[in-house]
mmCIF file of C-alpha atoms in Angstrom:
data_model
loop_
_atom_site.group_PDB
_atom_site.id
_atom_site.type_symbol
_atom_site.label_atom_id
_atom_site.label_comp_id
_atom_site.label_asym_id
_atom_site.label_seq_id
_atom_site.Cartn_x
_atom_site.Cartn_y
_atom_site.Cartn_z
ATOM 1 C CA ILE N 12 135.687 -21.079 -90.650
ATOM 2 C CA LEU N 13 133.905 -23.155 -87.839
ATOM 3 C CA ASN N 14 135.500 -26.546 -87.164
ATOM 4 C CA VAL N 15 132.897 -29.088 -86.577
ATOM 5 C CA GLU N 16 134.479 -32.712 -86.894
ATOM 6 C CA GLN N 17 132.897 -36.061 -86.795
ATOM 7 C CA SER N 18 134.694 -39.458 -85.955
ATOM 8 C CA PRO N 19 135.087 -41.959 -87.190
ATOM 9 C CA GLN N 20 134.457 -41.172 -90.909
ATOM 10 C CA SER N 21 132.986 -44.710 -91.352
ATOM 11 C CA LEU N 22 132.073 -47.684 -89.561
ATOM 12 C CA HIS N 23 130.521 -51.181 -90.229
ATOM 13 C CA VAL N 24 128.484 -52.666 -87.718
ATOM 14 C CA GLN N 25 126.835 -56.035 -87.672
ATOM 15 C CA GLU N 26 123.156 -56.192 -87.350
ATOM 16 C CA GLY N 27 122.051 -56.267 -83.877
ATOM 17 C CA ASP N 28 125.091 -54.712 -82.510
ATOM 18 C CA SER N 29 125.068 -51.059 -80.887
ATOM 19 C CA THR N 30 127.468 -48.509 -81.996
ATOM 20 C CA ASN N 31 128.328 -44.933 -81.325
ATOM 21 C CA PHE N 32 129.996 -41.963 -82.885
ATOM 22 C CA THR N 33 131.171 -38.470 -82.121
ATOM 23 C CA CYS N 34 130.660 -34.846 -83.240
ATOM 24 C CA SER N 35 133.114 -32.146 -81.755
ATOM 25 C CA PHE N 36 132.398 -28.404 -82.036
ATOM 26 C CA PRO N 37 133.662 -25.240 -80.501
ATOM 27 C CA SER N 38 132.532 -25.134 -76.954
ATOM 28 C CA SER N 39 132.311 -21.427 -76.807
ATOM 29 C CA ASN N 40 129.221 -19.299 -77.955
ATOM 30 C CA PHE N 41 127.156 -22.338 -78.245
ATOM 31 C CA TYR N 42 123.580 -22.224 -79.140
ATOM 32 C CA ALA N 43 122.486 -25.302 -80.768
ATOM 33 C CA LEU N 44 123.525 -28.621 -82.304
ATOM 34 C CA HIS N 45 121.382 -30.371 -85.042
ATOM 35 C CA TRP N 46 121.668 -34.029 -86.118
ATOM 36 C CA TYR N 47 120.818 -35.322 -89.483
ATOM 37 C CA ARG N 48 120.521 -38.645 -91.161
ATOM 38 C CA TRP N 49 121.147 -38.948 -94.906
ATOM 39 C CA GLU N 50 120.364 -42.026 -96.619
ATOM 40 C CA THR N 51 121.619 -42.520 -100.050
ATOM 41 C CA ALA N 52 119.401 -41.076 -102.873
ATOM 42 C CA LYS N 53 117.280 -39.440 -100.006
ATOM 43 C CA SER N 54 117.057 -36.153 -98.469
ATOM 44 C CA PRO N 55 118.743 -35.308 -95.137
ATOM 45 C CA GLU N 56 116.356 -36.143 -92.573
ATOM 46 C CA ALA N 57 116.310 -34.075 -89.166
ATOM 47 C CA LEU N 58 116.842 -36.210 -86.114
ATOM 48 C CA PHE N 59 117.545 -33.870 -83.259
ATOM 49 C CA VAL N 60 118.245 -30.425 -82.262
ATOM 50 C CA MET N 61 120.076 -30.165 -79.156
ATOM 51 C CA THR N 62 120.559 -26.976 -76.915
ATOM 52 C CA LEU N 63 121.221 -27.511 -73.266
ATOM 53 C CA ASN N 64 124.253 -29.076 -71.710
ATOM 54 C CA GLY N 65 123.469 -32.674 -70.619
ATOM 55 C CA ASP N 66 120.751 -32.905 -73.175
ATOM 56 C CA GLU N 67 119.742 -36.304 -73.940
ATOM 57 C CA LYS N 68 117.336 -36.925 -76.944
ATOM 58 C CA LYS N 69 115.772 -40.354 -78.274
ATOM 59 C CA LYS N 70 114.147 -41.251 -81.327
ATOM 60 C CA GLY N 71 113.366 -45.046 -81.688
ATOM 61 C CA ARG N 72 116.747 -46.842 -81.276
ATOM 62 C CA ILE N 73 118.836 -43.696 -81.889
ATOM 63 C CA SER N 74 119.669 -41.307 -79.179
ATOM 64 C CA ALA N 75 122.060 -38.492 -78.679
ATOM 65 C CA THR N 76 123.634 -36.812 -75.774
ATOM 66 C CA LEU N 77 125.411 -33.308 -75.524
ATOM 67 C CA ASN N 78 128.159 -31.786 -73.579
ATOM 68 C CA THR N 79 128.463 -28.165 -74.495
ATOM 69 C CA LYS N 80 131.288 -27.358 -71.891
ATOM 70 C CA GLU N 81 133.715 -29.857 -73.687
ATOM 71 C CA GLY N 82 132.310 -29.496 -77.267
ATOM 72 C CA TYR N 83 130.930 -32.781 -78.141
ATOM 73 C CA SER N 84 127.780 -34.936 -78.763
ATOM 74 C CA TYR N 85 127.477 -38.599 -79.253
ATOM 75 C CA LEU N 86 125.009 -40.480 -81.295
ATOM 76 C CA TYR N 87 124.148 -44.033 -80.333
ATOM 77 C CA ILE N 88 122.374 -46.564 -82.411
ATOM 78 C CA LYS N 89 121.050 -49.397 -80.293
ATOM 79 C CA GLY N 90 120.649 -52.916 -81.973
ATOM 80 C CA SER N 91 121.627 -51.787 -85.465
ATOM 81 C CA GLN N 92 119.377 -52.687 -88.363
ATOM 82 C CA PRO N 93 120.018 -52.472 -92.129
ATOM 83 C CA GLU N 94 117.758 -49.599 -92.593
ATOM 84 C CA ASP N 95 120.113 -47.596 -90.246
ATOM 85 C CA SER N 96 122.802 -47.561 -92.818
ATOM 86 C CA ALA N 97 123.142 -43.929 -93.740
ATOM 87 C CA THR N 98 125.453 -41.031 -93.148
ATOM 88 C CA TYR N 99 125.011 -39.130 -89.815
ATOM 89 C CA LEU N 100 125.702 -35.584 -89.943
ATOM 90 C CA CYS N 101 125.931 -33.008 -87.154
ATOM 91 C CA ALA N 102 125.666 -29.278 -87.687
ATOM 92 C CA PHE N 103 126.759 -26.425 -85.210
ATOM 93 C CA ASN N 104 124.393 -23.451 -85.533
ATOM 94 C CA ASP N 105 126.171 -20.278 -85.443
ATOM 95 C CA TYR N 106 123.571 -18.116 -87.146
ATOM 96 C CA LYS N 107 123.977 -20.934 -90.075
ATOM 97 C CA LEU N 108 124.186 -24.381 -90.025
ATOM 98 C CA SER N 109 128.114 -25.568 -90.267
ATOM 99 C CA PHE N 110 128.081 -29.179 -90.980
ATOM 100 C CA GLY N 111 130.705 -31.861 -90.127
ATOM 101 C CA ALA N 112 131.900 -34.351 -92.912
ATOM 102 C CA GLY N 113 129.613 -37.053 -91.473
ATOM 103 C CA THR N 114 129.922 -40.627 -90.314
ATOM 104 C CA THR N 115 128.747 -43.261 -92.685
ATOM 105 C CA VAL N 116 127.462 -46.276 -90.967
ATOM 106 C CA THR N 117 126.975 -49.510 -92.743
ATOM 107 C CA VAL N 118 124.856 -52.180 -91.142
ATOM 108 C CA ARG N 119 125.852 -55.650 -92.369
ATOM 109 C CA ALA N 120 123.045 -58.277 -92.105
ATOM 110 C CA LYS X 4 102.210 -31.549 -96.402
ATOM 111 C CA ALA X 5 104.421 -31.467 -99.407
ATOM 112 C CA GLY X 6 108.204 -31.443 -98.666
ATOM 113 C CA VAL X 7 110.816 -29.343 -100.270
ATOM 114 C CA THR X 8 111.011 -29.669 -103.981
ATOM 115 C CA GLN X 9 114.001 -28.820 -106.245
ATOM 116 C CA THR X 10 114.160 -28.614 -109.885
ATOM 117 C CA PRO X 11 115.881 -29.654 -112.065
ATOM 118 C CA ARG X 12 117.134 -32.954 -110.427
ATOM 119 C CA TYR X 13 120.170 -33.253 -112.811
ATOM 120 C CA LEU X 14 121.766 -30.741 -115.099
ATOM 121 C CA ILE X 15 124.613 -30.833 -117.223
ATOM 122 C CA LYS X 16 126.531 -27.719 -118.340
ATOM 123 C CA THR X 17 129.824 -26.647 -119.819
ATOM 124 C CA ARG X 18 132.286 -24.325 -118.621
ATOM 125 C CA GLY X 19 131.699 -20.667 -118.834
ATOM 126 C CA GLN X 20 127.712 -21.258 -119.013
ATOM 127 C CA GLN X 21 125.330 -20.008 -116.248
ATOM 128 C CA VAL X 22 122.845 -22.154 -114.471
ATOM 129 C CA THR X 23 119.630 -21.315 -112.214
ATOM 130 C CA LEU X 24 118.316 -23.852 -109.639
ATOM 131 C CA SER X 25 114.950 -23.577 -108.076
ATOM 132 C CA CYS X 26 113.660 -24.567 -104.544
ATOM 133 C CA SER X 27 110.190 -24.611 -103.434
ATOM 134 C CA PRO X 28 110.143 -24.567 -99.580
ATOM 135 C CA ILE X 29 107.334 -26.515 -97.572
ATOM 136 C CA SER X 30 104.173 -24.426 -97.395
ATOM 137 C CA GLY X 31 104.323 -21.832 -94.569
ATOM 138 C CA HIS X 32 107.945 -21.711 -94.473
ATOM 139 C CA ARG X 33 109.622 -18.406 -95.182
ATOM 140 C CA SER X 34 113.245 -19.181 -94.775
ATOM 141 C CA VAL X 35 115.350 -20.825 -97.617
ATOM 142 C CA SER X 36 118.901 -21.847 -97.207
ATOM 143 C CA TRP X 37 121.248 -23.256 -100.023
ATOM 144 C CA TYR X 38 124.299 -25.778 -99.524
ATOM 145 C CA GLN X 39 126.735 -27.257 -101.874
ATOM 146 C CA GLN X 40 128.038 -30.582 -101.512
ATOM 147 C CA THR X 41 131.421 -31.642 -103.391
ATOM 148 C CA PRO X 42 133.176 -35.168 -103.148
ATOM 149 C CA GLY X 43 135.256 -35.295 -100.011
ATOM 150 C CA GLN X 44 133.456 -31.992 -98.542
ATOM 151 C CA GLY X 45 130.742 -31.808 -96.000
ATOM 152 C CA LEU X 46 127.753 -29.602 -96.604
ATOM 153 C CA GLN X 47 129.007 -25.968 -97.416
ATOM 154 C CA PHE X 48 126.625 -22.948 -96.568
ATOM 155 C CA LEU X 49 125.849 -20.852 -99.423
ATOM 156 C CA PHE X 50 123.305 -18.422 -98.351
ATOM 157 C CA GLU X 51 119.933 -17.957 -96.706
ATOM 158 C CA TYR X 52 117.088 -15.979 -97.498
ATOM 159 C CA PHE X 53 113.960 -14.754 -95.534
ATOM 160 C CA SER X 54 111.217 -12.508 -96.713
ATOM 161 C CA GLU X 55 112.968 -12.002 -100.055
ATOM 162 C CA THR X 56 116.101 -10.746 -98.237
ATOM 163 C CA GLN X 57 119.442 -12.454 -98.118
ATOM 164 C CA ARG X 58 120.055 -12.754 -94.415
ATOM 165 C CA ASN X 59 123.361 -14.698 -94.403
ATOM 166 C CA LYS X 60 126.094 -15.700 -96.730
ATOM 167 C CA GLY X 61 128.892 -18.331 -96.746
ATOM 168 C CA ASN X 62 132.336 -18.056 -98.336
ATOM 169 C CA PHE X 63 131.488 -18.339 -101.960
ATOM 170 C CA PRO X 64 132.479 -16.188 -104.723
ATOM 171 C CA GLY X 65 130.287 -13.560 -106.262
ATOM 172 C CA ARG X 66 129.534 -15.802 -109.180
ATOM 173 C CA PHE X 67 126.979 -17.589 -106.704
ATOM 174 C CA SER X 68 123.927 -15.600 -106.348
ATOM 175 C CA GLY X 69 120.371 -16.142 -105.188
ATOM 176 C CA ARG X 70 117.048 -14.620 -104.734
ATOM 177 C CA GLN X 71 113.707 -15.220 -103.011
ATOM 178 C CA PHE X 72 110.199 -14.427 -104.325
ATOM 179 C CA SER X 73 107.258 -13.175 -102.542
ATOM 180 C CA ASN X 74 105.875 -16.829 -102.316
ATOM 181 C CA SER X 75 109.025 -17.922 -100.419
ATOM 182 C CA ARG X 76 110.237 -19.891 -103.674
ATOM 183 C CA SER X 77 113.826 -19.485 -104.138
ATOM 184 C CA GLU X 78 116.551 -19.674 -106.961
ATOM 185 C CA MET X 79 120.161 -19.688 -106.930
ATOM 186 C CA ASN X 80 122.402 -18.861 -109.933
ATOM 187 C CA VAL X 81 125.921 -19.636 -110.744
ATOM 188 C CA SER X 82 127.461 -17.734 -113.568
ATOM 189 C CA THR X 83 130.554 -18.544 -115.564
ATOM 190 C CA LEU X 84 130.623 -22.135 -114.389
ATOM 191 C CA GLU X 85 133.942 -23.681 -113.419
ATOM 192 C CA LEU X 86 134.719 -27.646 -113.353
ATOM 193 C CA GLY X 87 134.945 -27.202 -109.496
ATOM 194 C CA ASP X 88 131.315 -26.100 -109.551
ATOM 195 C CA SER X 89 130.242 -29.633 -110.157
ATOM 196 C CA ALA X 90 128.287 -30.752 -106.926
ATOM 197 C CA LEU X 91 125.056 -31.559 -105.261
ATOM 198 C CA TYR X 92 123.165 -28.438 -104.347
ATOM 199 C CA LEU X 93 120.757 -28.804 -101.734
ATOM 200 C CA CYS X 94 118.151 -26.285 -100.362
ATOM 201 C CA ALA X 95 116.554 -26.432 -96.930
ATOM 202 C CA SER X 96 113.400 -24.584 -95.874
ATOM 203 C CA SER X 97 112.393 -23.468 -92.224
ATOM 204 C CA LEU X 98 109.867 -21.294 -90.561
ATOM 205 C CA LEU X 99 112.418 -18.860 -89.327
ATOM 206 C CA PRO X 100 116.021 -17.879 -90.293
ATOM 207 C CA SER X 101 118.989 -18.943 -88.262
ATOM 208 C CA LEU X 102 119.620 -15.413 -87.262
ATOM 209 C CA LEU X 103 116.061 -15.461 -85.499
ATOM 210 C CA SER X 104 115.970 -19.043 -84.398
ATOM 211 C CA ARG X 105 118.913 -21.376 -83.968
ATOM 212 C CA THR X 106 116.833 -24.100 -82.845
ATOM 213 C CA ASP X 107 114.464 -24.184 -85.858
ATOM 214 C CA THR X 108 114.737 -27.538 -87.857
ATOM 215 C CA GLN X 109 115.755 -27.058 -91.579
ATOM 216 C CA TYR X 110 114.017 -29.444 -93.917
ATOM 217 C CA PHE X 111 116.019 -30.412 -96.994
ATOM 218 C CA GLY X 112 115.176 -31.124 -100.455
ATOM 219 C CA PRO X 113 116.431 -33.979 -102.712
ATOM 220 C CA GLY X 114 119.007 -31.778 -104.350
ATOM 221 C CA THR X 115 120.225 -30.952 -107.765
ATOM 222 C CA ARG X 116 123.157 -32.673 -109.250
ATOM 223 C CA LEU X 117 125.242 -30.273 -111.303
ATOM 224 C CA THR X 118 127.807 -31.617 -113.630
ATOM 225 C CA VAL X 119 130.053 -29.061 -115.306
ATOM 226 C CA LEU X 120 132.053 -30.446 -118.477
#
């Protein structure tokens, strides 16, 4: 069973503040890491697919970095807004998506 | 382009019954994956279908099965329902299966919420 861990489990952020959280995965046999955002009552939405060590991806105020040698990825939200409130999931692709439990972000106005 | 659709959205069954859930992928997508989410658990992979063939399977009992039709629509079936099968079942579609492309994005449907009483 693949161990994909995300921390923290949840966090509360004041509107306008920036935040980041972690996804840890096995560093051996790495191929791809996927990030998803899952808002309440909606479908999970793909954010990034990351493949290369040192990769940095950006989508609006959200960005992600990847370190395949040590087995972690950071997701950053800059200037958090209430609409950023969601659960952020990472998934390690070992011929199927193995998801972490997610980090639930709540942005307080 | 229409997204992934799942029917029904909500379902209530009793123990011992069986249930069939349906998933229609994005037009042109030939791969469909199924996931289960229970309280306190992350998304757990059930199986993946591509070109009407199961390409990968997660660690679930044989009561969980699926199939894919020639139009890429997929169904999953759970027989002899147990209380622990109460969950949100999500399907996701992609152009290619994970076995062929580990960078292909999977697009998720809204899920079917199954409650077993």
